[in-house]
Every structure is written in C-alpha cells, then in structure tokens.
mmCIF file of C-alpha atoms and ligand atoms in Angstrom:
data_model
loop_
_atom_site.group_PDB
_atom_site.id
_atom_site.type_symbol
_atom_site.label_atom_id
_atom_site.label_comp_id
_atom_site.label_asym_id
_atom_site.label_seq_id
_atom_site.Cartn_x
_atom_site.Cartn_y
_atom_site.Cartn_z
ATOM 1 C CA MET A 1 106.958 101.272 118.966
ATOM 2 C CA LYS A 2 105.921 100.768 115.351
ATOM 3 C CA THR A 3 102.176 100.117 114.900
ATOM 4 C CA TYR A 4 100.601 98.281 111.967
ATOM 5 C CA ASN A 5 96.873 98.484 111.169
ATOM 6 C CA ILE A 6 95.279 95.224 110.116
ATOM 7 C CA ALA A 7 91.727 94.543 108.958
ATOM 8 C CA ALA A 8 90.691 91.041 110.086
ATOM 9 C CA LEU A 9 87.868 89.715 107.880
ATOM 10 C CA ALA A 10 87.068 86.240 109.220
ATOM 11 C CA GLY A 11 84.073 85.552 106.954
ATOM 12 C CA ASP A 12 82.040 82.348 107.037
ATOM 13 C CA GLY A 13 82.258 78.669 107.965
ATOM 14 C CA ILE A 14 85.592 77.855 109.619
ATOM 15 C CA GLY A 15 86.787 81.444 108.965
ATOM 16 C CA PRO A 16 86.101 82.790 112.483
ATOM 17 C CA GLU A 17 87.611 79.703 114.168
ATOM 18 C CA VAL A 18 90.891 79.784 112.285
ATOM 19 C CA MET A 19 91.110 83.599 112.389
ATOM 20 C CA ARG A 20 90.853 83.484 116.194
ATOM 21 C CA GLU A 21 93.915 81.199 116.313
ATOM 22 C CA ALA A 22 95.896 83.342 113.861
ATOM 23 C CA ILE A 23 95.264 86.428 115.973
ATOM 24 C CA LYS A 24 96.321 84.498 119.079
ATOM 25 C CA VAL A 25 99.647 83.683 117.401
ATOM 26 C CA LEU A 26 100.069 87.266 116.115
ATOM 27 C CA ARG A 27 99.578 88.553 119.668
ATOM 28 C CA ALA A 28 102.335 86.224 120.880
ATOM 29 C CA THR A 29 104.663 87.556 118.146
ATOM 30 C CA GLU A 30 103.815 91.131 119.081
ATOM 31 C CA LYS A 31 104.953 90.503 122.659
ATOM 32 C CA ARG A 32 108.194 88.844 121.638
ATOM 33 C CA PHE A 33 109.271 91.173 118.821
ATOM 34 C CA GLN A 34 108.133 94.524 120.184
ATOM 35 C CA PHE A 35 105.736 95.895 117.622
ATOM 36 C CA LYS A 36 102.071 96.764 117.896
ATOM 37 C CA LEU A 37 99.275 95.334 115.793
ATOM 38 C CA ASN A 38 96.083 97.319 115.689
ATOM 39 C CA ILE A 39 93.639 94.617 114.543
ATOM 40 C CA THR A 40 90.075 95.599 113.564
ATOM 41 C CA ASP A 41 87.470 92.885 112.918
ATOM 42 C CA ALA A 42 84.937 93.462 110.143
ATOM 43 C CA PRO A 43 82.132 91.320 108.677
ATOM 44 C CA VAL A 44 82.395 89.886 105.175
ATOM 45 C CA GLY A 45 80.655 87.194 103.129
ATOM 46 C CA TRP A 46 77.389 85.854 104.527
ATOM 47 C CA ALA A 47 78.373 87.503 107.786
ATOM 48 C CA GLY A 48 78.350 90.787 105.821
ATOM 49 C CA ILE A 49 74.968 89.988 104.275
ATOM 50 C CA ASP A 50 73.541 89.250 107.732
ATOM 51 C CA PHE A 51 75.044 92.476 109.071
ATOM 52 C CA ALA A 52 74.315 94.940 106.273
ATOM 53 C CA LYS A 53 72.667 92.983 103.428
ATOM 54 C CA LYS A 54 75.934 93.158 101.461
ATOM 55 C CA ALA A 55 78.777 90.620 101.181
ATOM 56 C CA LEU A 56 81.217 93.516 101.441
ATOM 57 C CA PRO A 57 79.545 96.102 103.687
ATOM 58 C CA ASP A 58 80.653 99.723 103.215
ATOM 59 C CA VAL A 59 81.968 99.836 106.768
ATOM 60 C CA THR A 60 84.181 96.800 106.035
ATOM 61 C CA LEU A 61 85.570 98.326 102.863
ATOM 62 C CA ASP A 62 86.237 101.517 104.801
ATOM 63 C CA ILE A 63 88.162 99.635 107.501
ATOM 64 C CA CYS A 64 90.207 97.893 104.782
ATOM 65 C CA LYS A 65 91.066 101.211 103.148
ATOM 66 C CA LYS A 66 92.300 102.575 106.465
ATOM 67 C CA SER A 67 94.435 99.474 107.113
ATOM 68 C CA ASP A 68 97.967 98.541 106.083
ATOM 69 C CA SER A 69 96.885 95.009 105.149
ATOM 70 C CA ILE A 70 93.967 92.603 105.172
ATOM 71 C CA LEU A 71 93.984 89.244 106.919
ATOM 72 C CA PHE A 72 91.124 87.310 105.358
ATOM 73 C CA GLY A 73 89.440 84.041 106.361
ATOM 74 C CA SER A 74 87.141 82.699 103.653
ATOM 75 C CA VAL A 75 83.667 83.354 102.350
ATOM 76 C CA GLY A 76 80.789 81.422 100.820
ATOM 77 C CA LEU A 77 78.306 78.841 102.094
ATOM 78 C CA PRO A 78 77.005 76.829 99.134
ATOM 79 C CA ASP A 79 73.799 75.782 100.898
ATOM 80 C CA ARG A 80 72.682 79.263 101.933
ATOM 81 C CA ASP A 81 70.092 80.920 99.728
ATOM 82 C CA PRO A 82 70.733 79.605 96.202
ATOM 83 C CA THR A 83 68.341 82.286 94.858
ATOM 84 C CA ILE A 84 70.756 85.173 95.498
ATOM 85 C CA PRO A 85 72.033 86.573 92.144
ATOM 86 C CA LYS A 86 75.563 85.380 91.345
ATOM 87 C CA GLU A 87 77.027 88.890 91.321
ATOM 88 C CA GLU A 88 75.832 89.345 94.920
ATOM 89 C CA ARG A 89 77.248 86.060 96.164
ATOM 90 C CA PRO A 90 80.125 86.449 98.618
ATOM 91 C CA GLU A 91 82.779 84.852 96.388
ATOM 92 C CA ARG A 92 82.208 87.518 93.733
ATOM 93 C CA ALA A 93 80.840 90.491 95.609
ATOM 94 C CA ALA A 94 83.443 90.338 98.363
ATOM 95 C CA LEU A 95 86.538 88.523 97.132
ATOM 96 C CA LEU A 96 86.787 89.734 93.544
ATOM 97 C CA ARG A 97 85.789 93.242 94.590
ATOM 98 C CA LEU A 98 88.560 93.405 97.217
ATOM 99 C CA ARG A 99 91.182 92.049 94.802
ATOM 100 C CA LYS A 100 90.229 94.731 92.279
ATOM 101 C CA GLU A 101 89.868 97.550 94.785
ATOM 102 C CA PHE A 102 93.411 97.086 96.106
ATOM 103 C CA GLY A 103 95.154 96.374 92.768
ATOM 104 C CA LEU A 104 96.505 93.017 93.950
ATOM 105 C CA PHE A 105 98.801 91.896 91.134
ATOM 106 C CA ALA A 106 101.063 89.292 92.726
ATOM 107 C CA ASN A 107 99.865 86.047 94.235
ATOM 108 C CA LEU A 108 102.258 84.041 96.397
ATOM 109 C CA ARG A 109 101.401 80.434 97.225
ATOM 110 C CA PRO A 110 103.988 78.612 99.313
ATOM 111 C CA VAL A 111 103.692 74.845 99.582
ATOM 112 C CA LYS A 112 105.659 73.214 102.323
ATOM 113 C CA LEU A 113 105.468 69.546 103.148
ATOM 114 C CA PRO A 114 107.606 68.691 106.170
ATOM 115 C CA LYS A 115 109.240 65.264 105.892
ATOM 116 C CA ILE A 116 107.323 64.059 108.943
ATOM 117 C CA LEU A 117 104.010 64.562 107.049
ATOM 118 C CA SER A 118 105.103 62.517 104.048
ATOM 119 C CA HIS A 119 102.058 60.245 104.537
ATOM 120 C CA ALA A 120 99.751 63.194 103.659
ATOM 121 C CA CYS A 121 101.396 63.714 100.222
ATOM 122 C CA PRO A 122 100.074 61.829 97.180
ATOM 123 C CA LEU A 123 103.605 61.356 95.760
ATOM 124 C CA ALA A 124 105.737 58.331 96.537
ATOM 125 C CA LYS A 125 108.110 58.933 99.462
ATOM 126 C CA GLU A 126 111.253 58.674 97.320
ATOM 127 C CA ARG A 127 110.065 61.646 95.235
ATOM 128 C CA GLN A 128 109.661 63.843 98.321
ATOM 129 C CA GLY A 129 113.380 64.014 99.214
ATOM 130 C CA ASP A 130 113.867 65.834 102.514
ATOM 131 C CA GLY A 131 110.484 67.529 102.190
ATOM 132 C CA ILE A 132 108.880 69.773 99.576
ATOM 133 C CA ASP A 133 109.241 73.550 99.848
ATOM 134 C CA ILE A 134 108.073 75.544 96.811
ATOM 135 C CA LEU A 135 106.793 79.087 96.365
ATOM 136 C CA VAL A 136 104.606 79.710 93.317
ATOM 137 C CA VAL A 137 104.504 83.405 92.349
ATOM 138 C CA ARG A 138 101.579 84.078 90.003
ATOM 139 C CA GLU A 139 100.817 87.277 88.101
ATOM 140 C CA LEU A 140 97.200 88.084 88.949
ATOM 141 C CA THR A 141 95.869 90.905 86.797
ATOM 142 C CA GLY A 142 97.055 90.263 83.227
ATOM 143 C CA GLY A 143 97.228 87.528 80.617
ATOM 144 C CA MET A 144 94.376 85.585 79.129
ATOM 145 C CA TYR A 145 91.892 86.133 81.978
ATOM 146 C CA PHE A 146 91.634 89.864 81.303
ATOM 147 C CA GLY A 147 93.070 90.511 77.791
ATOM 148 C CA GLN A 148 90.793 92.086 75.175
ATOM 149 C CA PRO A 149 89.124 91.142 72.912
ATOM 150 C CA LYS A 150 87.304 88.582 75.017
ATOM 151 C CA LYS A 151 83.998 87.520 73.506
ATOM 152 C CA THR A 152 81.906 84.852 71.860
ATOM 153 C CA GLU A 153 80.718 85.519 68.310
ATOM 154 C CA ASP A 154 77.688 83.884 66.783
ATOM 155 C CA LEU A 155 78.730 82.403 63.427
ATOM 156 C CA GLY A 156 75.204 81.263 62.625
ATOM 157 C CA GLY A 157 73.948 77.738 62.097
ATOM 158 C CA GLY A 158 74.500 76.903 65.780
ATOM 159 C CA ASN A 159 78.236 77.639 65.539
ATOM 160 C CA PHE A 160 80.145 80.101 67.702
ATOM 161 C CA ARG A 161 83.661 81.459 67.913
ATOM 162 C CA ALA A 162 85.061 82.099 71.428
ATOM 163 C CA ILE A 163 87.999 84.492 71.715
ATOM 164 C CA ASP A 164 90.331 85.050 74.649
ATOM 165 C CA THR A 165 93.418 87.153 74.249
ATOM 166 C CA MET A 166 96.713 86.789 76.101
ATOM 167 C CA VAL A 167 98.286 90.182 76.665
ATOM 168 C CA TYR A 168 101.305 91.260 78.710
ATOM 169 C CA THR A 169 103.298 94.474 78.678
ATOM 170 C CA THR A 170 106.919 94.939 79.730
ATOM 171 C CA PRO A 171 106.041 96.840 82.963
ATOM 172 C CA GLU A 172 103.554 94.156 84.014
ATOM 173 C CA ILE A 173 106.193 91.446 83.638
ATOM 174 C CA GLU A 174 108.866 93.563 85.304
ATOM 175 C CA ARG A 175 106.866 94.216 88.464
ATOM 176 C CA ILE A 176 105.926 90.572 89.040
ATOM 177 C CA ALA A 177 109.498 89.486 88.269
ATOM 178 C CA HIS A 178 110.840 91.863 90.936
ATOM 179 C CA VAL A 179 108.415 90.340 93.483
ATOM 180 C CA ALA A 180 109.597 86.829 92.587
ATOM 181 C CA PHE A 181 113.327 87.654 92.700
ATOM 182 C CA LYS A 182 112.924 89.416 96.053
ATOM 183 C CA ALA A 183 111.025 86.412 97.428
ATOM 184 C CA ALA A 184 113.791 84.108 96.165
ATOM 185 C CA GLN A 185 116.387 86.225 97.968
ATOM 186 C CA LEU A 186 114.574 85.440 101.232
ATOM 187 C CA ARG A 187 114.577 81.705 100.426
ATOM 188 C CA ARG A 188 117.047 79.339 98.694
ATOM 189 C CA LYS A 189 117.861 81.885 95.946
ATOM 190 C CA LYS A 190 116.691 79.857 92.974
ATOM 191 C CA LEU A 191 114.048 81.034 90.528
ATOM 192 C CA THR A 192 112.450 79.001 87.742
ATOM 193 C CA SER A 193 110.528 81.162 85.307
ATOM 194 C CA ILE A 194 107.691 79.320 83.568
ATOM 195 C CA ASP A 195 106.614 80.227 80.030
ATOM 196 C CA LYS A 196 105.739 78.838 76.628
ATOM 197 C CA ALA A 197 108.387 80.729 74.662
ATOM 198 C CA ASN A 198 108.507 77.999 72.014
ATOM 199 C CA VAL A 199 104.944 78.800 70.885
ATOM 200 C CA LEU A 200 103.653 82.078 72.346
ATOM 201 C CA GLU A 201 104.734 85.658 71.615
ATOM 202 C CA ASN A 202 103.888 86.324 75.242
ATOM 203 C CA GLY A 203 106.325 83.594 76.256
ATOM 204 C CA ILE A 204 109.162 85.194 74.287
ATOM 205 C CA LEU A 205 108.587 88.605 75.859
ATOM 206 C CA TRP A 206 108.146 87.029 79.316
ATOM 207 C CA ARG A 207 111.515 85.233 79.041
ATOM 208 C CA GLU A 208 113.347 88.329 77.745
ATOM 209 C CA VAL A 209 112.003 90.609 80.466
ATOM 210 C CA VAL A 210 112.531 88.141 83.330
ATOM 211 C CA THR A 211 116.119 87.553 82.159
ATOM 212 C CA ARG A 212 116.753 91.311 82.081
ATOM 213 C CA VAL A 213 115.222 91.883 85.532
ATOM 214 C CA GLY A 214 117.324 88.980 86.829
ATOM 215 C CA LYS A 215 120.523 90.974 86.158
ATOM 216 C CA ASN A 216 119.572 93.070 89.215
ATOM 217 C CA TYR A 217 119.613 89.954 91.392
ATOM 218 C CA PRO A 218 122.985 88.284 90.751
ATOM 219 C CA ASP A 219 122.618 86.250 93.963
ATOM 220 C CA VAL A 220 119.548 84.437 92.569
ATOM 221 C CA ALA A 221 120.083 81.559 90.111
ATOM 222 C CA LEU A 222 117.564 81.884 87.268
ATOM 223 C CA ASP A 223 116.433 79.173 84.908
ATOM 224 C CA HIS A 224 113.526 78.907 82.460
ATOM 225 C CA MET A 225 111.130 76.031 81.871
ATOM 226 C CA PHE A 226 108.279 75.481 79.442
ATOM 227 C CA VAL A 227 104.976 75.178 81.288
ATOM 228 C CA ASP A 228 104.217 71.653 80.079
ATOM 229 C CA ASN A 229 107.566 70.429 81.361
ATOM 230 C CA GLY A 230 107.053 72.425 84.584
ATOM 231 C CA ALA A 231 103.764 70.607 85.239
ATOM 232 C CA MET A 232 105.511 67.274 84.704
ATOM 233 C CA GLN A 233 108.585 68.137 86.778
ATOM 234 C CA LEU A 234 106.362 69.101 89.731
ATOM 235 C CA MET A 235 105.231 65.477 89.875
ATOM 236 C CA LEU A 236 108.569 63.877 89.009
ATOM 237 C CA LYS A 237 110.997 65.928 91.091
ATOM 238 C CA PRO A 238 109.314 68.711 93.095
ATOM 239 C CA THR A 239 112.411 69.144 95.247
ATOM 240 C CA GLN A 240 114.236 70.836 92.310
ATOM 241 C CA PHE A 241 112.053 73.954 92.708
ATOM 242 C CA ASP A 242 112.457 76.911 95.043
ATOM 243 C CA VAL A 243 110.477 79.811 93.494
ATOM 244 C CA MET A 244 108.356 79.254 90.346
ATOM 245 C CA LEU A 245 107.377 82.461 88.542
ATOM 246 C CA CYS A 246 104.288 82.197 86.309
ATOM 247 C CA GLU A 247 101.926 84.351 84.302
ATOM 248 C CA ASN A 248 98.281 84.337 85.396
ATOM 249 C CA MET A 249 96.789 81.211 83.829
ATOM 250 C CA PHE A 250 99.906 79.034 84.102
ATOM 251 C CA GLY A 251 100.174 80.102 87.754
ATOM 252 C CA ASP A 252 96.516 79.304 88.403
ATOM 253 C CA ILE A 253 97.048 75.762 87.200
ATOM 254 C CA LEU A 254 100.529 75.084 88.597
ATOM 255 C CA SER A 255 99.755 76.557 92.024
ATOM 256 C CA ASP A 256 96.867 74.098 92.433
ATOM 257 C CA GLU A 257 99.042 71.254 91.189
ATOM 258 C CA ALA A 258 101.743 72.224 93.689
ATOM 259 C CA ALA A 259 99.092 72.603 96.425
ATOM 260 C CA ALA A 260 98.165 68.939 96.040
ATOM 261 C CA LEU A 261 101.702 68.094 97.194
ATOM 262 C CA GLY A 262 101.224 69.958 100.472
ATOM 263 C CA GLY A 263 99.039 67.244 101.968
ATOM 264 C CA SER A 264 96.055 69.313 103.130
ATOM 265 C CA LEU A 265 94.318 72.545 102.181
ATOM 266 C CA GLY A 266 94.457 73.317 105.891
ATOM 267 C CA MET A 267 98.236 73.806 105.642
ATOM 268 C CA LEU A 268 98.388 76.213 102.691
ATOM 269 C CA PRO A 269 98.572 79.990 103.100
ATOM 270 C CA SER A 270 98.577 82.613 100.371
ATOM 271 C CA ALA A 271 99.426 86.249 99.862
ATOM 272 C CA SER A 272 98.228 88.697 97.223
ATOM 273 C CA LEU A 273 100.311 91.840 97.016
ATOM 274 C CA GLY A 274 99.452 95.291 95.786
ATOM 275 C CA ALA A 275 101.339 98.568 95.767
ATOM 276 C CA THR A 276 104.448 99.294 97.810
ATOM 277 C CA ASN A 277 104.605 102.546 99.674
ATOM 278 C CA GLY A 278 107.961 103.271 101.332
ATOM 279 C CA ASN A 279 108.889 100.050 103.095
ATOM 280 C CA GLN A 280 105.335 98.699 103.387
ATOM 281 C CA THR A 281 103.365 96.733 100.815
ATOM 282 C CA PHE A 282 99.586 96.479 100.893
ATOM 283 C CA GLY A 283 98.641 92.819 100.956
ATOM 284 C CA PHE A 284 95.705 90.477 101.228
ATOM 285 C CA TYR A 285 96.420 87.245 103.087
ATOM 286 C CA GLU A 286 94.164 84.203 103.133
ATOM 287 C CA PRO A 287 94.258 80.416 103.409
ATOM 288 C CA ALA A 288 94.137 78.549 100.095
ATOM 289 C CA GLY A 289 91.055 76.569 101.180
ATOM 290 C CA GLY A 290 87.467 77.685 101.551
ATOM 291 C CA THR A 291 84.925 77.825 104.368
ATOM 292 C CA ALA A 292 84.846 74.008 104.852
ATOM 293 C CA PRO A 293 81.141 73.934 105.871
ATOM 294 C CA ASP A 294 81.430 70.168 106.524
ATOM 295 C CA ILE A 295 83.603 70.764 109.599
ATOM 296 C CA ALA A 296 82.680 74.338 110.598
ATOM 297 C CA GLY A 297 81.922 75.067 114.257
ATOM 298 C CA LYS A 298 83.252 71.698 115.454
ATOM 299 C CA ASP A 299 86.800 72.605 116.482
ATOM 300 C CA LEU A 300 88.060 70.356 113.676
ATOM 301 C CA ALA A 301 89.596 72.839 111.208
ATOM 302 C CA ASN A 302 93.340 73.091 110.815
ATOM 303 C CA PRO A 303 94.274 76.708 111.647
ATOM 304 C CA ILE A 304 97.804 76.415 110.200
ATOM 305 C CA ALA A 305 96.925 77.876 106.769
ATOM 306 C CA GLN A 306 95.492 80.969 108.454
ATOM 307 C CA ILE A 307 98.423 81.219 110.895
ATOM 308 C CA LEU A 308 100.971 80.917 108.058
ATOM 309 C CA SER A 309 99.013 83.558 106.101
ATOM 310 C CA ALA A 310 99.550 85.887 109.064
ATOM 311 C CA ALA A 311 103.283 85.073 108.927
ATOM 312 C CA LEU A 312 103.340 85.972 105.214
ATOM 313 C CA MET A 313 101.721 89.294 106.106
ATOM 314 C CA LEU A 314 104.427 90.125 108.622
ATOM 315 C CA ARG A 315 107.130 89.303 106.056
ATOM 316 C CA HIS A 316 105.758 90.672 102.795
ATOM 317 C CA SER A 317 103.781 93.688 104.003
ATOM 318 C CA PHE A 318 105.848 94.862 106.951
ATOM 319 C CA GLY A 319 109.309 93.337 106.447
ATOM 320 C CA LEU A 320 109.094 91.689 109.910
ATOM 321 C CA ASN A 321 111.126 88.716 108.706
ATOM 322 C CA ASP A 322 112.224 87.467 112.141
ATOM 323 C CA ALA A 323 108.667 87.457 113.478
ATOM 324 C CA ALA A 324 107.423 85.651 110.349
ATOM 325 C CA ALA A 325 110.197 83.056 110.677
ATOM 326 C CA ALA A 326 109.339 82.588 114.365
ATOM 327 C CA ILE A 327 105.743 81.701 113.451
ATOM 328 C CA GLU A 328 106.876 79.339 110.708
ATOM 329 C CA SER A 329 109.291 77.538 112.966
ATOM 330 C CA ALA A 330 106.663 77.334 115.722
ATOM 331 C CA VAL A 331 104.346 75.621 113.216
ATOM 332 C CA GLN A 332 107.157 73.260 112.272
ATOM 333 C CA HIS A 333 107.816 72.546 115.947
ATOM 334 C CA ALA A 334 104.132 71.825 116.659
ATOM 335 C CA ILE A 335 104.053 69.387 113.726
ATOM 336 C CA GLU A 336 107.310 67.724 114.687
ATOM 337 C CA SER A 337 106.131 67.237 118.237
ATOM 338 C CA GLY A 338 103.135 65.274 116.939
ATOM 339 C CA HIS A 339 100.254 67.793 117.054
ATOM 340 C CA ARG A 340 97.736 66.869 114.345
ATOM 341 C CA THR A 341 94.311 68.158 113.399
ATOM 342 C CA GLY A 342 92.122 65.556 111.689
ATOM 343 C CA ASP A 343 93.123 66.487 108.128
ATOM 344 C CA ILE A 344 96.797 65.586 108.715
ATOM 345 C CA TYR A 345 96.314 62.805 111.246
ATOM 346 C CA SER A 346 97.128 59.196 110.506
ATOM 347 C CA ALA A 347 96.459 56.478 113.059
ATOM 348 C CA HIS A 348 99.576 54.704 111.740
ATOM 349 C CA GLU A 349 101.904 57.531 112.685
ATOM 350 C CA ALA A 350 103.719 56.814 115.953
ATOM 351 C CA GLY A 351 103.648 59.697 118.444
ATOM 352 C CA ALA A 352 100.926 61.681 116.650
ATOM 353 C CA LYS A 353 98.121 63.122 118.785
ATOM 354 C CA ARG A 354 94.866 64.269 117.291
ATOM 355 C CA ILE A 355 93.837 67.696 118.574
ATOM 356 C CA GLY A 356 91.347 70.448 117.746
ATOM 357 C CA THR A 357 91.619 73.897 116.171
ATOM 358 C CA ARG A 358 91.996 75.708 119.474
ATOM 359 C CA ALA A 359 94.640 73.341 120.866
ATOM 360 C CA MET A 360 96.695 73.632 117.651
ATOM 361 C CA GLY A 361 96.603 77.436 117.921
ATOM 362 C CA ASP A 362 97.582 77.234 121.603
ATOM 363 C CA ALA A 363 100.517 74.925 120.826
ATOM 364 C CA ILE A 364 101.872 77.245 118.122
ATOM 365 C CA ALA A 365 101.347 80.436 120.150
ATOM 366 C CA ALA A 366 103.087 78.845 123.129
ATOM 367 C CA VAL A 367 106.218 78.113 121.074
ATOM 368 C CA VAL A 368 106.293 81.673 119.698
HETATM 369 P P1 NAD B 401 86.790 73.973 100.925
HETATM 370 O O1 NAD B 401 88.206 74.353 100.708
HETATM 371 O O2 NAD B 401 85.999 74.800 101.857
HETATM 372 O O3 NAD B 401 86.738 72.455 101.457
HETATM 373 C C1 NAD B 401 87.274 71.353 100.701
HETATM 374 C C2 NAD B 401 87.666 70.220 101.664
HETATM 375 O O4 NAD B 401 88.866 70.615 102.362
HETATM 376 C C3 NAD B 401 86.616 69.959 102.743
HETATM 377 O O5 NAD B 401 86.551 68.580 103.013
HETATM 378 C C4 NAD B 401 87.133 70.707 103.951
HETATM 379 O O6 NAD B 401 86.721 70.144 105.185
HETATM 380 C C5 NAD B 401 88.657 70.603 103.763
HETATM 381 N N1 NAD B 401 89.330 71.761 104.367
HETATM 382 C C6 NAD B 401 89.421 73.021 103.858
HETATM 383 N N2 NAD B 401 90.085 73.813 104.719
HETATM 384 C C7 NAD B 401 90.394 73.043 105.782
HETATM 385 C C8 NAD B 401 91.063 73.292 107.016
HETATM 386 N N3 NAD B 401 91.545 74.486 107.328
HETATM 387 N N4 NAD B 401 91.218 72.265 107.883
HETATM 388 C C9 NAD B 401 90.762 71.035 107.584
HETATM 389 N N5 NAD B 401 90.123 70.726 106.433
HETATM 390 C C10 NAD B 401 89.938 71.731 105.554
HETATM 391 O O7 NAD B 401 86.119 73.913 99.491
HETATM 392 P P2 NAD B 401 84.574 73.750 99.073
HETATM 393 O O8 NAD B 401 83.896 72.788 100.001
HETATM 394 O O9 NAD B 401 84.623 73.493 97.636
HETATM 395 O O10 NAD B 401 83.937 75.194 99.290
HETATM 396 C C11 NAD B 401 83.163 75.589 100.411
HETATM 397 C C12 NAD B 401 82.807 77.052 100.267
HETATM 398 O O11 NAD B 401 83.993 77.839 100.354
HETATM 399 C C13 NAD B 401 82.170 77.416 98.914
HETATM 400 O O12 NAD B 401 81.132 78.347 99.136
HETATM 401 C C14 NAD B 401 83.305 78.045 98.129
HETATM 402 O O13 NAD B 401 82.849 78.953 97.161
HETATM 403 C C15 NAD B 401 84.049 78.739 99.245
HETATM 404 N N6 NAD B 401 85.459 79.027 98.931
HETATM 405 C C16 NAD B 401 85.914 80.228 99.336
HETATM 406 C C17 NAD B 401 87.250 80.553 99.130
HETATM 407 C C18 NAD B 401 87.739 81.882 99.601
HETATM 408 O O14 NAD B 401 87.063 82.535 100.382
HETATM 409 N N7 NAD B 401 88.896 82.312 99.165
HETATM 410 C C19 NAD B 401 88.103 79.634 98.509
HETATM 411 C C20 NAD B 401 87.606 78.377 98.134
HETATM 412 C C21 NAD B 401 86.264 78.075 98.357
#
C-alpha cells in the first residue's frame, strides 16, 4: 500500500482544533481509498516558541524536510508579547521561512460558494448564478515583490524616491502556466490569464508565454483579460471564471477579492506548490484565514477550510483525485444537509442547524 509522509503543523489559536478535524477526515479517506498517511505533528508559531524558543523549531523543519507535504494550520497571536522583534514573530519566522525553504512558487486559492450559502455572499443573488466556483492561481516568487532594484533613495530636502521593479523570465511564466493549465484540466477546462499587456512589458511577455504554453493543452479554452477588467468582472459576473492565472501582485489582490465572494474565511483552503519529483509535488496546504483568537478554544471555528486544504493536498501533491473529490463532496453534503458553524449560520435559513467544530468534522468524516 502506498504511504505518504505528512508534516502536520497545527500552530496557534484555532489551528489545533481545525487540524484535528482535518486529520479525522483524512483518516476516513485512508480507510476508504486504501492508502496510508504517515502524519507527524510538529510545533510551529507560538507553540514553537513555547517548545523551543523559536517559531520554527529545528525539529519541526527537520520533520518537514523528511515529509512529502506540509499540512499547516495558522500562526500568530497578536496579543502575545508585542516586544518580540518582528523578524522573530511567527508570521515571518515560520511562514515566510517555510515558503522560502521549500521553493513554493504556485499558490492555488479555490473559492467555492454553494448556492445554498448564497446568504453568506456579499453579491446580489442574481449575480451568483448556480453558485460561484473559481480557482485563482498566483505566481508566488517573482514580479514586483522580489524584483531588483528595490529601494528607497533619499533625494534630499525631505524627498525620497521609492523603487520597485517588476521582473519575470520566460521559465518563471512557463512553470506557473503549466500548473494553471493542469488545474484547469481537472476542472471546467477554462483558463483566464490576467495581465496588463496594454501598459506593461511584463504583461506582453506574460501573454505571449501563456499563449504558447496553452498550445500543449488544446482541451483547455484560454482567454486573456486586463487586470482592471478582471477585478471588475469578478464583481459583475463571477460565474464566467473557472481558473484565473495571475502574476504575484495581481494574484495577491484578486485572490482576496475572490475570497470575499466565498462567504467566510472558514470555508477557504489554499495550496502552495513547490517542485515536482516523479508523480509527487511538494506542497504546503493551509486555510486562507488566520488563528482567529476571538473564537479559539470554544469549538466555534469552521474546520472546512482546513479539511478542504487536506483535499487539495491529496489532489495536487499525491494525485489522489478520487479521495480529494470524496472529501469535497462530503463537505458539500454536510452543507446541503444544513450543518452550519456560526460563521455561515443564518437564523433565517430554514433547516439549518448550528453546530460546533467537532460536530462539523464528524459529519464530514462520516460521509467520507
Ligand atoms: P483571522 O483570519 O484570524 O480572523 C478574522 C476573522 O475571521 C475573525 O473574526 C475570525 O473569527 C474569523 N475566522 C477566521 N477563520 C475562521 C474559521 N475557520 N471559522 C470561523 N471564523 C473564522 O485574522 P486576524 O484576526 O486578522 O489575525 C489573527 C492572527 O492570525 C494574527 O496574528 C495574524 O497575523 C494571523 N494570521 C495568520 C495567517 C497564517 O498563519 N497563514 C493568516 C492570516 C492571519
């Protein structure tokens, strides 16, 4: 039986509560689909600082290096020790360090709003069609956030000049485009590439390279959209999108805009992918939200984002597409049969029952 090694880094706040439910669901999948998951827990964030005075203890990093993928909760507690230097704070010392260490270059953020949760979406019902289902694929290591030169020059007289540089090379665009086309093949086979080819040199190269890569995926329909129009279309007609492919900064902005359509942070998973080795891809999977200190330890958190992150891991790291789909449809089933944590509950919704973190995990695991 094939075995996969997973590092489970629950972190702080609601992290341990939602991680526990994700592992429960993974165990149910393991039984049904006949594979073995070797899951090793390791401390990170404030839990790491308490354990070894470091947000990313050496033992945790070591476990991650020996694993095939990382399932991550979230880190950071804003009210704990404001005197700690910012480079030692969990968000930087753990998260950014892990992203760098494992060369994670592709960020996948699916947003799915089932029709039955239309009340949780800020858009008018008629704009939601039969439900919103978008995957934003964002390049994570290039573009303006990392391009050199990047500096602020003192011009004298109290004036400064700040410089950021947008840089992309052909191979960087090719590898993220392949990720996006492959993801589209597993979905509705439509890819919208976002750029600013009317103004930016980077946009022109981006469009050329994506178009060329697209020739390898004749089953995927490709179109291009300027980023300003893309931002507007997300609000006007989000149902037109399947996969949106973006460079780093455009993806940062559009993935948060798209996330707002999903109703609750508690529903949104994410995947960050690194290198592929044979038929496995190293990945880092985490909910889009943070540690939610306001509801931590109260059995109030929605575990669905963490559970769907585990499903993304099965699909994108291990190619276990049936097991991933089983988790996703179990989530759908739990929602359709009225299970609601507080963040997606409305007293006006007939048949909805308000339940806790643990009961939501139980309901989903039972369906799997
Ligand atoms: P947050 O995402 O933790 O919470 C924002 C709001 O969303 C809160 O009201 C919270 O209760 C709600 N929420 C989030 N996840 C939920 C869930 N699963 N179920 C129900 N409700 C949920 O953002 P914040 O309050 O700005 O940040 C808290 C801490 O988390 C900070 O220290 C921040 O730096 C950290 N953070 C970490 C990550 C990460 O580890 N990747 C990401 C974002 C924020």
